[in-house]
Short mmCIF file of C-alpha atoms in Angstrom, two decimals:
data_model
loop_
_atom_site.label_atom_id
_atom_site.label_comp_id
_atom_site.label_asym_id
_atom_site.label_seq_id
_atom_site.Cartn_x
_atom_site.Cartn_y
_atom_site.Cartn_z
CA UNK K 1 0.00 0.00 0.00
CA UNK K 2 1.50 3.39 -0.98
CA UNK K 3 2.31 5.95 1.71
CA UNK K 4 0.59 9.30 1.31
CA UNK K 5 2.46 12.49 2.11
CA UNK K 6 -0.08 13.36 4.83
CA UNK K 7 -1.25 10.38 6.86
CA UNK K 8 -4.67 10.93 8.46
CA UNK K 9 -7.75 9.11 9.73
CA UNK K 10 -8.83 8.11 6.21
CA UNK K 11 -5.44 6.70 5.27
CA UNK K 12 -5.37 4.82 8.59
CA UNK K 13 -8.80 3.35 7.86
CA UNK K 14 -7.66 2.20 4.42
CA UNK K 15 -4.49 0.66 5.86
CA UNK K 16 -6.54 -1.18 8.48
CA UNK K 17 -8.75 -2.69 5.76
CA UNK K 18 -5.71 -3.61 3.65
CA UNK K 19 -3.82 -5.16 6.58
CA UNK K 20 -6.91 -7.10 7.67
CA UNK K 21 -8.38 -8.30 4.37
CA UNK K 22 -5.94 -7.48 1.57
CA UNK K 23 -7.57 -8.25 -1.78
CA UNK K 24 -10.84 -10.17 -1.53
CA UNK K 25 -14.25 -10.47 -3.10
CA UNK K 26 -15.56 -7.64 -0.89
CA UNK K 27 -12.59 -5.24 -1.05
CA UNK K 28 -11.11 -3.09 -3.82
CA UNK K 29 -8.44 -0.38 -3.90
CA UNK K 30 -7.68 2.44 -6.31
CA UNK K 31 -4.76 4.88 -6.47
CA UNK K 32 -4.23 8.01 -8.51
CA UNK K 33 -1.31 7.67 -10.90
CA UNK K 34 1.08 9.75 -8.79
CA UNK K 35 0.00 8.13 -5.51
CA UNK K 36 -1.58 11.37 -4.28
CA UNK K 37 -4.94 9.78 -3.40
CA UNK K 38 -6.21 6.36 -2.32
CA UNK K 39 -9.70 4.88 -2.35
CA UNK K 40 -10.78 1.65 -0.67
CA UNK K 41 -14.03 -0.30 -0.87
CA UNK K 42 -15.27 -2.61 1.88
CA UNK K 43 -18.54 -4.14 0.69
CA UNK K 44 -20.55 -1.05 -0.37
CA UNK K 45 -18.62 1.43 1.81
CA UNK K 46 -15.92 3.61 0.24
CA UNK K 47 -13.16 5.58 1.98
CA UNK K 48 -11.14 8.33 0.29
CA UNK K 49 -7.72 9.46 1.53
CA UNK K 50 -6.31 12.58 -0.10
CA UNK K 51 -2.67 13.63 -0.40
CA UNK K 52 -1.57 17.23 -0.90
CA UNK K 53 -1.66 17.02 -4.72
CA UNK K 54 -4.78 14.91 -5.18
CA UNK K 55 -6.85 15.50 -8.31
CA UNK K 56 -10.22 16.02 -6.63
CA UNK K 57 -12.09 16.47 -9.90
CA UNK K 58 -11.03 13.01 -11.01
CA UNK K 59 -12.17 11.60 -7.68
CA UNK K 60 -15.55 13.33 -7.98
CA UNK K 61 -16.02 11.75 -11.41
CA UNK K 62 -15.11 8.36 -9.96
CA UNK K 63 -17.64 8.74 -7.14
CA UNK K 64 -20.38 9.65 -9.59
CA UNK K 65 -19.84 6.43 -11.57
CA UNK K 66 -19.65 3.78 -8.83
CA UNK K 67 -22.49 2.12 -6.95
CA UNK K 68 -22.02 2.76 -3.23
CA UNK K 69 -23.80 2.63 0.07
CA UNK K 70 -21.74 5.38 1.64
CA UNK K 71 -18.54 7.33 0.97
CA UNK K 72 -16.39 8.64 3.83
CA UNK K 73 -13.98 11.48 3.08
CA UNK K 74 -12.71 14.84 4.24
CA UNK K 75 -12.71 17.59 1.62
CA UNK K 76 -14.60 16.20 -1.38
CA UNK K 77 -17.91 17.92 -2.18
CA UNK K 78 -20.43 15.57 -3.81
CA UNK K 79 -24.05 15.98 -4.79
CA UNK K 80 -25.43 13.37 -2.40
CA UNK K 81 -27.11 13.51 1.02
CA UNK K 82 -24.53 13.56 3.79
CA UNK K 83 -23.86 13.57 7.50
CA UNK K 84 -20.76 14.86 9.22
CA UNK K 85 -18.92 15.73 12.37
CA UNK K 86 -15.52 16.32 13.89
CA UNK K 87 -12.26 14.39 13.66
CA UNK K 88 -10.16 14.32 16.84
CA UNK K 89 -6.69 12.95 17.53
CA UNK K 90 -4.38 12.10 20.40
CA UNK K 91 -0.62 11.65 20.13
CA UNK K 92 0.58 8.61 22.10
CA UNK K 93 3.60 8.92 24.38
CA UNK K 94 5.39 5.64 23.68
CA UNK K 95 7.92 6.26 26.45
CA UNK K 96 5.27 5.28 28.99
CA UNK K 97 4.82 1.73 30.26
CA UNK K 98 2.16 -0.08 28.25
CA UNK K 99 -0.51 -2.61 29.18
CA UNK K 100 -1.22 -5.80 27.28
CA UNK K 101 -4.14 -6.08 24.87
CA UNK K 102 -7.06 -7.73 26.63
CA UNK K 103 -8.71 -11.04 25.74
CA UNK K 104 -12.46 -10.54 25.76
CA UNK K 105 -15.73 -12.41 25.29
CA UNK K 106 -17.02 -11.13 21.94
CA UNK K 107 -20.57 -12.27 22.69
CA UNK K 108 -20.67 -10.11 25.82
CA UNK K 109 -19.18 -7.20 23.86
CA UNK K 110 -21.83 -7.52 21.16
CA UNK K 111 -24.67 -7.66 23.68
CA UNK K 112 -23.42 -4.47 25.34
CA UNK K 113 -22.99 -2.68 22.02
CA UNK K 114 -26.50 -3.57 20.84
CA UNK K 115 -28.03 -2.52 24.18
CA UNK K 116 -26.50 0.94 23.69
CA UNK K 117 -27.26 1.35 19.98
CA UNK K 118 -29.02 4.53 18.85
CA UNK K 119 -29.15 6.84 15.82
CA UNK K 120 -25.55 7.94 16.43
CA UNK K 121 -24.18 4.50 17.35
CA UNK K 122 -25.09 1.79 14.86
CA UNK K 123 -24.12 -1.86 15.35
CA UNK K 124 -23.88 -4.39 12.48
CA UNK K 125 -25.71 -7.70 12.53
CA UNK K 126 -24.22 -10.45 14.69
CA UNK K 127 -22.63 -12.52 11.90
CA UNK K 128 -21.02 -9.50 10.22
CA UNK K 129 -19.70 -8.26 13.55
CA UNK K 130 -18.19 -11.61 14.52
CA UNK K 131 -16.59 -12.21 11.12
CA UNK K 132 -15.01 -8.76 11.09
CA UNK K 133 -13.78 -9.00 14.69
CA UNK K 134 -12.27 -12.45 14.23
CA UNK K 135 -10.39 -11.32 11.12
CA UNK K 136 -9.01 -8.26 12.92
CA UNK K 137 -8.03 -10.24 15.99
CA UNK K 138 -6.26 -12.83 13.85
CA UNK K 139 -4.31 -10.09 12.07
CA UNK K 140 -3.70 -8.10 15.30
CA UNK K 141 -5.53 -5.13 13.78
CA UNK K 142 -7.80 -4.41 16.76
CA UNK K 143 -7.39 -3.78 20.48
CA UNK K 144 -10.31 -4.03 22.90
CA UNK K 145 -10.67 -3.05 26.54
CA UNK K 146 -13.56 -4.09 28.77
CA UNK K 147 -14.44 -2.75 32.19
CA UNK K 148 -16.41 -4.83 34.68
CA UNK K 149 -18.42 -4.19 37.82
CA UNK K 150 -19.01 -7.32 39.94
CA UNK K 151 -18.30 -9.56 36.91
CA UNK K 152 -20.79 -7.61 34.75
CA UNK K 153 -19.43 -6.03 31.55
CA UNK K 154 -20.34 -2.35 31.85
CA UNK K 155 -18.06 -0.53 29.40
CA UNK K 156 -16.06 -1.31 26.27
CA UNK K 157 -13.67 0.61 24.02
CA UNK K 158 -12.25 -0.65 20.72
CA UNK K 159 -9.62 0.66 18.29
CA UNK K 160 -8.77 -0.52 14.78
CA UNK K 161 -5.07 -0.40 13.88
CA UNK K 162 -3.69 0.69 10.51
CA UNK K 163 0.04 1.10 10.04
CA UNK K 164 1.48 3.11 12.92
CA UNK K 165 -1.83 4.67 13.96
CA UNK K 166 -5.20 3.61 15.37
CA UNK K 167 -8.84 4.68 15.18
CA UNK K 168 -11.20 4.59 18.12
CA UNK K 169 -14.19 2.81 16.60
CA UNK K 170 -16.54 2.11 19.52
CA UNK K 171 -16.83 3.42 23.06
CA UNK K 172 -19.94 2.68 25.07
CA UNK K 173 -21.08 2.13 28.64
CA UNK K 174 -24.15 0.41 30.05
CA UNK K 175 -26.82 3.06 30.64
CA UNK K 176 -27.02 2.17 34.34
CA UNK K 177 -23.28 2.74 34.86
CA UNK K 178 -22.66 5.99 32.99
CA UNK K 179 -20.95 9.01 34.62
CA UNK K 180 -19.08 6.67 36.98
CA UNK K 181 -15.69 6.72 35.22
CA UNK K 182 -15.97 3.37 33.45
CA UNK K 183 -15.91 4.83 29.94
CA UNK K 184 -12.87 7.04 30.52
CA UNK K 185 -11.02 4.15 32.19
CA UNK K 186 -11.80 1.88 29.22
CA UNK K 187 -10.46 4.45 26.74
CA UNK K 188 -7.34 5.24 28.80
CA UNK K 189 -6.52 1.56 29.28
CA UNK K 190 -7.15 0.87 25.59
CA UNK K 191 -4.77 3.66 24.56
CA UNK K 192 -2.15 2.26 26.95
CA UNK K 193 -2.37 -1.05 25.04
CA UNK K 194 -1.53 0.58 21.68
CA UNK K 195 2.20 0.23 22.20
CA UNK K 196 3.11 0.28 18.49
CA UNK K 197 0.93 3.25 17.56
CA UNK K 198 1.86 6.90 17.37
CA UNK K 199 -1.57 8.53 17.11
CA UNK K 200 -5.21 7.66 17.82
CA UNK K 201 -8.01 9.21 15.76
CA UNK K 202 -11.75 9.27 16.26
CA UNK K 203 -14.89 10.52 14.52
CA UNK K 204 -17.68 12.05 16.56
CA UNK K 205 -20.99 13.59 15.65
CA UNK K 206 -21.28 17.37 16.00
CA UNK K 207 -22.32 18.34 19.50
CA UNK K 208 -21.67 14.92 21.04
CA UNK K 209 -18.99 13.83 23.54
CA UNK K 210 -16.57 16.65 22.78
CA UNK K 211 -15.80 17.45 26.43
CA UNK K 212 -15.43 13.75 27.27
CA UNK K 213 -12.72 13.27 24.66
CA UNK K 214 -11.03 16.60 25.42
CA UNK K 215 -10.80 15.45 29.05
CA UNK K 216 -8.91 12.38 27.77
CA UNK K 217 -6.49 14.56 25.79
CA UNK K 218 -8.00 14.48 22.30
CA UNK K 219 -8.00 17.60 20.14
CA UNK K 220 -10.24 18.63 17.25
CA UNK K 221 -8.25 18.51 14.01
CA UNK K 222 -10.84 18.63 11.24
CA UNK K 223 -14.17 17.50 9.85
CA UNK K 224 -15.46 14.28 8.34
CA UNK K 225 -18.23 13.86 5.78
CA UNK K 226 -20.11 10.69 4.91
CA UNK K 227 -22.23 10.67 1.74
CA UNK K 228 -25.16 8.31 1.30
CA UNK K 229 -27.20 7.18 -1.69
CA UNK K 230 -30.45 8.98 -2.31
#
């Protein structure tokens, strides 16, 4: 996979897909001739990573010709319905002592995720979730931290790994145990397990959880846009 001249959340997402699945029946990859932009497809979802010299007009033409479920990008303006929010990041101090990645019960994790699902936190169907998680675990492309109260799973945080960076993909806490510190402990412990990563990114919806992540050291660095079919 080529290295862009400005690694970001989108490039990290593409690397995570490549390092987990490579070429398969449900993945595709495209690169502009000079390596200034990358596009990846996972099923019907597309991700666009732009370098400094990317030809955005060519990418717009590409997007208008493919069949997609959604397209995630940063600075491409397309004529499709969209949602968006903020991108945040946290630089990891690798001089600190690190914790080991945690072995978890994926069934318990899935049950907690689905119990907390809402319009801003979607969860895939069980089979898709398990297949994806098992692939990532096998390839060491995901770290998970679970927090328990009296043997009950009450909070979970997960991060996908791509290259030297990671993306916080899910953070949730049982509704009866929120505002008790479990979520922040899960995220902090998860970050401490990312011993080979230099930076952690996340996407959040506008107006949601900004102070929580700022408390943990994350900073706003940009915007994300996700386009959907009509």
